[in-house]
Coordinates of C-alpha atoms and ligand atoms in Angstrom, one line a residue:
M1 CA 110.1 71.2 -81.4
N2 CA 109.2 70.8 -85.1
F3 CA 106.7 73.6 -85.5
K4 CA 106.0 72.9 -89.1
L5 CA 105.0 69.3 -88.3
L6 CA 103.0 70.5 -85.3
A7 CA 101.1 72.9 -87.5
Q8 CA 100.5 70.2 -90.1
I9 CA 99.1 67.8 -87.4
T10 CA 96.9 70.6 -86.0
T11 CA 95.5 71.3 -89.4
L12 CA 94.9 67.6 -90.0
T13 CA 93.1 67.2 -86.6
L14 CA 91.0 70.3 -87.3
T15 CA 90.0 69.0 -90.7
C16 CA 89.0 65.6 -89.2
M17 CA 86.9 67.4 -86.5
L18 CA 85.2 69.5 -89.1
T19 CA 84.3 66.6 -91.4
T20 CA 83.0 64.5 -88.5
S21 CA 80.6 65.8 -85.8
A22 CA 81.6 67.7 -82.7
F23 CA 80.1 64.9 -80.7
A24 CA 80.8 61.4 -81.9
G25 CA 78.5 58.9 -80.3
E26 CA 77.3 55.3 -80.7
V27 CA 74.0 54.1 -81.9
E28 CA 72.9 50.6 -81.1
V29 CA 70.3 49.7 -83.7
L30 CA 67.8 46.9 -83.3
H31 CA 66.4 45.8 -86.6
W32 CA 65.4 42.6 -88.5
W33 CA 67.0 43.3 -91.8
T34 CA 69.1 40.2 -92.2
S35 CA 68.4 38.8 -95.7
G36 CA 70.9 39.5 -98.5
G37 CA 69.0 42.5 -99.9
E38 CA 68.0 43.8 -96.5
A39 CA 71.6 43.7 -95.1
K40 CA 72.9 45.5 -98.1
S41 CA 70.2 48.2 -97.6
V42 CA 70.8 48.8 -93.9
A43 CA 74.5 49.0 -94.5
V44 CA 73.9 52.3 -96.3
L45 CA 72.8 53.9 -93.0
K46 CA 75.7 52.5 -91.1
D47 CA 78.1 53.9 -93.6
L48 CA 76.6 57.4 -93.6
L49 CA 76.7 57.5 -89.8
E50 CA 80.2 56.3 -89.7
K51 CA 81.2 59.0 -92.2
E52 CA 80.0 61.6 -89.7
G53 CA 82.2 60.0 -87.0
H54 CA 79.5 58.0 -85.2
S55 CA 79.7 54.3 -84.5
W56 CA 77.1 51.7 -85.2
K57 CA 76.5 48.8 -82.9
D58 CA 74.4 46.3 -84.9
M59 CA 71.6 44.4 -83.1
A60 CA 70.1 42.4 -85.9
V61 CA 67.5 39.9 -84.9
A62 CA 66.6 37.5 -87.7
G63 CA 62.9 36.7 -88.4
G64 CA 60.7 38.2 -91.2
A65 CA 58.3 40.9 -90.3
G66 CA 60.1 41.5 -87.0
E67 CA 58.2 39.2 -84.6
N68 CA 61.5 38.0 -83.0
A69 CA 62.9 41.5 -83.0
M70 CA 59.9 42.7 -81.1
T71 CA 60.3 40.0 -78.4
V72 CA 64.0 41.0 -78.0
L73 CA 63.1 44.7 -77.8
K74 CA 60.5 44.1 -75.0
T75 CA 63.0 42.0 -73.0
R76 CA 65.7 44.7 -73.3
A77 CA 63.2 47.5 -72.4
M78 CA 61.9 45.6 -69.4
A79 CA 65.5 45.1 -68.2
G80 CA 65.9 48.9 -68.4
N81 CA 68.4 48.6 -71.2
P82 CA 66.7 49.5 -74.5
P83 CA 68.9 50.1 -77.6
T84 CA 69.4 53.6 -79.0
A85 CA 67.0 53.0 -81.9
A86 CA 64.6 50.2 -82.8
Q87 CA 62.7 49.2 -86.0
V88 CA 59.1 49.5 -84.9
K89 CA 56.0 50.5 -86.9
G90 CA 52.4 51.4 -87.0
P91 CA 50.2 51.5 -83.9
A92 CA 53.0 49.9 -81.9
I93 CA 54.8 53.2 -82.0
Q94 CA 52.0 54.7 -79.9
E95 CA 52.2 51.9 -77.4
W96 CA 56.0 52.5 -76.9
A97 CA 55.4 56.3 -76.6
E98 CA 52.8 55.8 -73.9
E99 CA 55.6 54.2 -71.8
G100 CA 57.4 57.5 -71.8
L101 CA 60.6 56.0 -73.0
L102 CA 61.0 57.7 -76.4
T103 CA 63.1 60.6 -77.5
N104 CA 61.2 63.7 -78.8
L105 CA 62.5 64.2 -82.4
D106 CA 60.8 67.5 -83.1
A107 CA 64.0 69.6 -83.2
V108 CA 65.4 67.4 -86.1
A109 CA 61.9 67.2 -87.7
V110 CA 61.5 71.0 -87.7
K111 CA 65.0 71.7 -89.0
E112 CA 64.7 69.1 -91.7
N113 CA 61.1 70.1 -92.6
W114 CA 59.6 66.6 -92.2
D115 CA 56.0 67.9 -92.1
K116 CA 56.5 69.3 -95.7
L117 CA 58.4 66.4 -97.1
V118 CA 56.5 63.4 -95.8
P119 CA 52.7 62.8 -96.5
S120 CA 50.5 63.3 -93.5
V121 CA 49.2 59.7 -93.7
V122 CA 52.7 58.7 -92.7
T123 CA 53.6 61.5 -90.3
D124 CA 50.4 60.9 -88.3
V125 CA 51.7 57.5 -87.4
M126 CA 55.1 58.9 -86.4
K127 CA 53.7 61.4 -83.9
Y128 CA 52.5 60.9 -80.4
E129 CA 50.5 63.7 -78.9
G130 CA 51.7 65.9 -81.8
N131 CA 55.4 65.2 -81.3
Y132 CA 57.6 63.1 -83.5
V133 CA 58.7 60.0 -81.8
A134 CA 59.6 57.9 -84.8
V135 CA 61.4 58.4 -88.2
P136 CA 59.8 56.9 -91.3
V137 CA 62.2 55.0 -93.6
N138 CA 60.3 53.9 -96.7
V139 CA 57.1 52.6 -98.2
H140 CA 56.6 49.0 -99.1
K141 CA 53.7 47.6 -101.1
I142 CA 52.5 44.3 -99.9
N143 CA 50.2 42.8 -102.5
W144 CA 52.7 41.7 -105.2
M145 CA 53.2 38.4 -107.0
W146 CA 56.8 37.5 -108.1
C147 CA 57.0 35.2 -111.1
N148 CA 59.7 33.2 -112.9
P149 CA 58.7 33.9 -116.5
S150 CA 60.6 31.0 -118.0
I151 CA 58.6 28.4 -116.0
F152 CA 55.4 29.9 -117.3
V153 CA 56.8 29.7 -120.9
K154 CA 57.9 26.0 -120.4
A155 CA 54.5 25.1 -118.9
G156 CA 52.6 27.0 -121.6
A157 CA 50.8 28.9 -118.8
K158 CA 49.6 32.5 -118.5
I159 CA 50.7 34.7 -115.6
P160 CA 47.3 34.9 -113.7
T161 CA 45.3 38.0 -113.0
T162 CA 42.4 36.2 -111.4
W163 CA 42.2 33.3 -109.0
A164 CA 40.4 31.2 -111.6
E165 CA 43.4 31.8 -114.0
F166 CA 45.7 31.1 -111.1
E167 CA 44.3 27.6 -110.7
T168 CA 44.5 26.9 -114.5
S169 CA 48.1 28.1 -114.6
A170 CA 49.1 26.3 -111.4
E171 CA 47.7 23.0 -112.8
K172 CA 49.8 23.4 -116.0
I173 CA 52.9 24.3 -114.1
K174 CA 52.5 21.3 -111.9
A175 CA 51.9 19.0 -114.9
A176 CA 55.1 20.4 -116.4
G177 CA 57.0 19.2 -113.3
F178 CA 57.5 22.6 -111.6
L179 CA 56.3 23.8 -108.2
P180 CA 53.6 26.5 -108.8
V181 CA 54.0 28.4 -105.5
A182 CA 57.1 29.1 -103.3
F183 CA 55.4 29.4 -99.9
G184 CA 56.8 30.2 -96.5
G185 CA 54.7 28.6 -93.8
Q186 CA 55.2 31.2 -91.0
S187 CA 52.2 33.0 -89.6
W188 CA 53.3 36.4 -90.8
Q189 CA 53.8 35.1 -94.3
E190 CA 50.4 33.3 -94.3
A191 CA 48.8 36.6 -93.1
T192 CA 50.5 38.5 -95.9
V193 CA 49.0 36.2 -98.5
F194 CA 45.7 36.2 -96.8
E195 CA 45.2 40.0 -96.6
S196 CA 46.2 40.4 -100.2
I197 CA 43.4 37.9 -101.2
V198 CA 40.9 39.7 -99.0
V199 CA 41.6 43.2 -100.5
G200 CA 41.6 41.8 -104.1
Q201 CA 38.5 39.7 -103.9
A202 CA 36.3 41.7 -101.5
G203 CA 37.6 45.3 -102.2
T204 CA 39.0 48.2 -100.3
E205 CA 35.9 49.1 -98.3
F206 CA 35.5 45.5 -97.1
Y207 CA 39.2 45.3 -96.3
K208 CA 38.9 48.4 -94.1
K209 CA 35.9 47.0 -92.3
A210 CA 37.3 43.6 -91.7
L211 CA 41.1 44.0 -91.2
V212 CA 41.4 47.6 -90.0
D213 CA 38.2 48.1 -88.0
T214 CA 37.7 44.4 -87.2
D215 CA 34.0 44.8 -87.6
P216 CA 32.4 41.5 -86.5
K217 CA 29.9 41.6 -89.4
A218 CA 32.7 41.8 -91.9
L219 CA 34.9 39.3 -90.2
N220 CA 32.2 36.7 -90.2
S221 CA 30.7 37.2 -93.7
P222 CA 30.3 35.4 -97.0
E223 CA 33.2 37.6 -98.4
M224 CA 35.5 36.5 -95.6
I225 CA 34.6 32.9 -96.0
K226 CA 35.3 33.1 -99.8
A227 CA 38.7 34.7 -99.1
L228 CA 39.6 32.0 -96.6
E229 CA 38.7 29.3 -99.1
T230 CA 40.8 30.9 -101.8
F231 CA 43.7 31.1 -99.4
K232 CA 43.4 27.4 -98.6
M233 CA 43.1 26.5 -102.3
I234 CA 46.7 27.8 -102.8
K235 CA 48.0 25.1 -100.4
K236 CA 47.7 22.3 -102.9
Y237 CA 50.2 24.1 -105.1
T238 CA 52.9 24.4 -102.4
D239 CA 55.5 21.8 -101.4
K240 CA 55.9 19.7 -98.2
N241 CA 58.9 21.8 -97.1
A242 CA 56.9 25.0 -97.0
P243 CA 56.3 25.0 -93.2
G244 CA 58.8 27.2 -91.5
R245 CA 60.5 28.3 -94.7
D246 CA 61.9 31.9 -94.5
W247 CA 60.5 34.4 -97.1
N248 CA 63.9 35.0 -98.7
M249 CA 64.4 31.2 -99.2
A250 CA 61.1 31.2 -101.0
T251 CA 62.3 34.1 -103.2
S252 CA 65.5 32.1 -104.0
M253 CA 63.2 29.4 -105.4
I254 CA 61.8 31.9 -107.9
I255 CA 65.3 33.2 -108.7
N256 CA 66.7 29.7 -109.1
G257 CA 63.9 28.4 -111.3
E258 CA 62.5 26.0 -108.7
A259 CA 59.1 27.6 -108.4
A260 CA 56.8 29.8 -110.5
M261 CA 55.2 32.3 -108.1
Q262 CA 55.6 33.9 -104.7
F263 CA 53.1 36.2 -103.0
M264 CA 55.2 38.7 -101.1
G265 CA 55.8 42.5 -100.4
D266 CA 58.3 44.3 -102.5
W267 CA 61.2 43.7 -100.1
A268 CA 61.4 40.5 -102.3
K269 CA 62.7 42.8 -105.0
G270 CA 65.8 43.4 -102.8
E271 CA 66.6 39.7 -103.2
F272 CA 66.3 39.8 -107.0
T273 CA 68.4 42.9 -107.1
A274 CA 71.1 41.6 -104.8
A275 CA 71.3 38.4 -107.0
G276 CA 71.8 40.7 -110.1
K277 CA 68.5 39.8 -111.6
N278 CA 66.6 42.1 -113.9
P279 CA 62.8 42.9 -113.9
G280 CA 61.0 41.9 -117.0
S281 CA 63.5 39.3 -118.3
D282 CA 64.6 37.4 -115.2
Y283 CA 61.5 38.0 -113.1
V284 CA 58.1 39.5 -113.6
V285 CA 56.2 41.3 -110.9
M286 CA 52.4 41.6 -111.0
P287 CA 49.7 42.5 -108.4
V288 CA 48.4 39.5 -106.5
P289 CA 45.5 38.1 -108.6
E290 CA 42.4 40.4 -108.5
S291 CA 44.1 43.0 -106.4
A292 CA 45.2 45.4 -109.2
G293 CA 44.5 49.0 -108.3
T294 CA 44.6 48.4 -104.5
Y295 CA 47.6 49.3 -102.4
L296 CA 48.3 47.6 -99.1
F297 CA 51.1 49.7 -97.6
N298 CA 53.7 49.3 -94.9
V299 CA 56.1 52.0 -93.7
D300 CA 59.2 50.9 -91.9
S301 CA 60.3 53.3 -89.1
F302 CA 62.6 53.7 -86.2
I303 CA 61.7 54.7 -82.7
M304 CA 64.5 56.2 -80.6
F305 CA 64.9 55.7 -76.9
K306 CA 65.8 58.6 -74.5
Q307 CA 69.6 59.0 -74.0
N308 CA 71.4 60.9 -71.2
D309 CA 74.8 61.0 -72.8
E310 CA 75.3 64.0 -75.1
N311 CA 77.3 62.0 -77.6
A312 CA 74.7 59.4 -77.8
Q313 CA 72.0 62.1 -78.3
A314 CA 74.1 63.6 -81.2
A315 CA 74.4 60.2 -82.8
Q316 CA 70.7 59.6 -82.5
N317 CA 69.8 63.0 -84.0
A318 CA 72.3 62.3 -86.9
M319 CA 70.6 59.0 -87.5
A320 CA 67.2 60.6 -87.6
R321 CA 68.4 63.3 -90.0
L322 CA 70.2 60.9 -92.3
I323 CA 67.3 58.5 -92.7
L324 CA 65.2 61.2 -94.3
G325 CA 68.1 62.7 -96.2
T326 CA 68.3 62.4 -100.0
T327 CA 71.3 60.1 -100.2
F328 CA 69.9 57.4 -97.9
Q329 CA 66.3 57.6 -99.3
E330 CA 67.6 57.0 -102.8
V331 CA 70.3 54.3 -102.3
F332 CA 68.5 52.4 -99.5
N333 CA 65.2 52.2 -101.3
V334 CA 66.7 51.1 -104.6
N335 CA 68.4 48.2 -102.7
K336 CA 65.4 47.4 -100.5
G337 CA 62.7 47.3 -103.2
S338 CA 60.7 50.0 -101.4
I339 CA 60.0 53.6 -102.5
P340 CA 61.1 56.8 -100.8
V341 CA 58.8 58.0 -98.0
R342 CA 59.5 61.7 -98.8
T343 CA 59.3 63.9 -101.8
G344 CA 62.2 65.4 -103.7
I345 CA 64.1 62.2 -104.4
A346 CA 65.6 61.7 -108.0
K347 CA 63.7 59.0 -109.8
A348 CA 66.4 58.0 -112.3
S349 CA 67.8 55.0 -110.4
F350 CA 64.4 53.4 -109.7
D351 CA 62.9 50.7 -112.0
D352 CA 59.5 50.6 -113.6
T353 CA 57.9 48.7 -110.7
A354 CA 59.1 51.3 -108.2
L355 CA 57.9 54.2 -110.4
R356 CA 54.5 52.5 -110.8
S357 CA 54.4 52.1 -107.0
M358 CA 55.3 55.8 -106.5
D359 CA 52.4 56.9 -108.7
E360 CA 50.0 54.4 -107.2
F361 CA 51.0 55.4 -103.7
A362 CA 50.4 59.1 -104.4
A363 CA 47.1 58.5 -106.1
A364 CA 45.8 56.2 -103.4
A365 CA 46.9 58.7 -100.7
A366 CA 45.1 61.4 -102.5
N367 CA 41.8 59.5 -103.0
G368 CA 41.8 57.8 -99.6
T369 CA 42.2 54.3 -100.9
L370 CA 45.6 53.7 -99.3
L371 CA 45.2 50.7 -97.0
P372 CA 47.4 49.9 -94.0
S373 CA 48.7 46.3 -93.9
M374 CA 47.3 44.2 -91.1
A375 CA 50.0 41.6 -91.5
H376 CA 52.7 44.2 -91.3
G377 CA 51.7 46.0 -88.2
M378 CA 50.1 49.1 -89.8
A379 CA 46.4 48.5 -89.3
V380 CA 45.7 47.2 -85.8
S381 CA 47.3 46.9 -82.4
P382 CA 49.9 44.1 -81.9
A383 CA 47.4 42.2 -79.8
I384 CA 44.7 42.2 -82.4
Q385 CA 47.2 41.4 -85.1
G386 CA 48.4 38.4 -83.1
A387 CA 44.8 37.2 -82.7
I388 CA 44.2 37.3 -86.4
Y389 CA 47.6 35.6 -87.2
D390 CA 46.6 32.8 -84.8
V391 CA 43.3 32.1 -86.5
V392 CA 44.6 32.3 -90.0
T393 CA 47.5 30.0 -89.3
K394 CA 45.3 27.5 -87.4
F395 CA 42.9 27.5 -90.3
Y396 CA 45.6 27.1 -93.0
N397 CA 47.3 24.3 -91.1
S398 CA 44.4 22.2 -90.1
D399 CA 41.1 20.9 -91.5
M400 CA 39.1 23.8 -89.9
T401 CA 36.3 25.0 -92.2
A402 CA 36.3 28.5 -93.5
G403 CA 33.0 29.2 -91.7
K404 CA 34.5 28.1 -88.4
A405 CA 37.6 30.3 -89.0
A406 CA 35.4 33.3 -89.8
A407 CA 33.6 32.9 -86.5
E408 CA 36.9 32.5 -84.7
L409 CA 38.2 35.7 -86.2
V410 CA 35.3 37.5 -84.4
A411 CA 35.9 35.8 -81.1
A412 CA 39.7 36.2 -81.2
T413 CA 39.7 39.9 -82.1
A414 CA 37.1 40.7 -79.5
S415 CA 39.1 39.1 -76.7
A416 CA 42.3 40.8 -77.9
K417 CA 40.5 44.2 -77.5
E418 CA 39.6 43.5 -73.8
Ligands
BGC1 C1 59.3 45.0 -93.2 C2 60.3 44.9 -94.3 C3 61.0 43.6 -94.2 C4 60.0 42.4 -94.3 C5 60.7 41.0 -94.1 C6 58.4 43.8 -93.3 O1 57.5 43.8 -92.2 O2 58.5 46.1 -93.4 O3 61.2 45.9 -94.2 O4 62.0 43.5 -95.3 O5 59.1 42.6 -93.2 O6 61.3 40.9 -92.9

């Protein structure tokens, strides 16, 4: 026997075991990050897990804002075969926890100090009866407007800060032969634009009453009717191919110089970044008109399903730990267009928009003006959200009056609560 070789092999094996985990397991991860920027972002987590010796089974379900992913998740859970981890957020986390299917993540959370690192406005959403059942990933801001500056220059138009300016600029852009708005006609995208108008025009208190508390008086009010009318006004500046268009296709139209503006959350930045575009020169990002100073937020998170197998448990715990680790928080968020959800992350690699978003998020969290996004599952239950989506999309895509739509918002949200 060649003892020298045997000793070398043993050392090599031991080194491998030490650099990977004692238990190497698989995580099957259900998510909806399939656009260029999103895929690049989620790959960071896969790589980190694989470096620790775990394996990643990808269960990507295309469809912005995760509607399709949630349908697949329900089917899998009902069949008794949920994935290891799934991208779920907001009040839906509580609904999943109530089913008794989720892993208690307190051991990782205590060891990693999540309570200290993550603001309570976020951790509150991640806990069920005081225990962590979800891991927060990032913070996205919703009410942004993405612009192609060269179209504005060619059209002699100003980047708008009010809806009146928007109409003036959109007319000029149209007259210069460009499409003013890259619009994706899917109900979640319509709801995204709509809620950004509501918060900007009617203010934070009104937004809370209408789209968080679903107060009938706010839902059927002059402010709501005005916001609906503004929303509908945008339609004349969109193209005939808007229905069904995916959000990242709309972002490409800004990138390629086909359209001047898109109203979308800052995951759109991930597309500009992936295309090698620079903020300021290649694209300009501004708050949705009239919404400066307001912050509609959305926190992506993963719930984890109970596992019997020790290796799978180890992989799951590693995933939870890595998500809130400094490497992932920095690299993922730079690629994704979001900001870190925890403190203690170096700021050097983030651009001005992200730095501004970090300051605004902290300020809004401190003074209580942080507003959960209705369109992105942070404000109301999935049933109420679905009811609002339905009315908004019906209104936008028919000749229904704003007054009728406001009345329907009251009826639809009331029946979703029953
Ligand atoms: C998610 C983002 C995602 C976007 C488009 C949002 O609801 O929070 O992470 O990029 O939808 O799918």
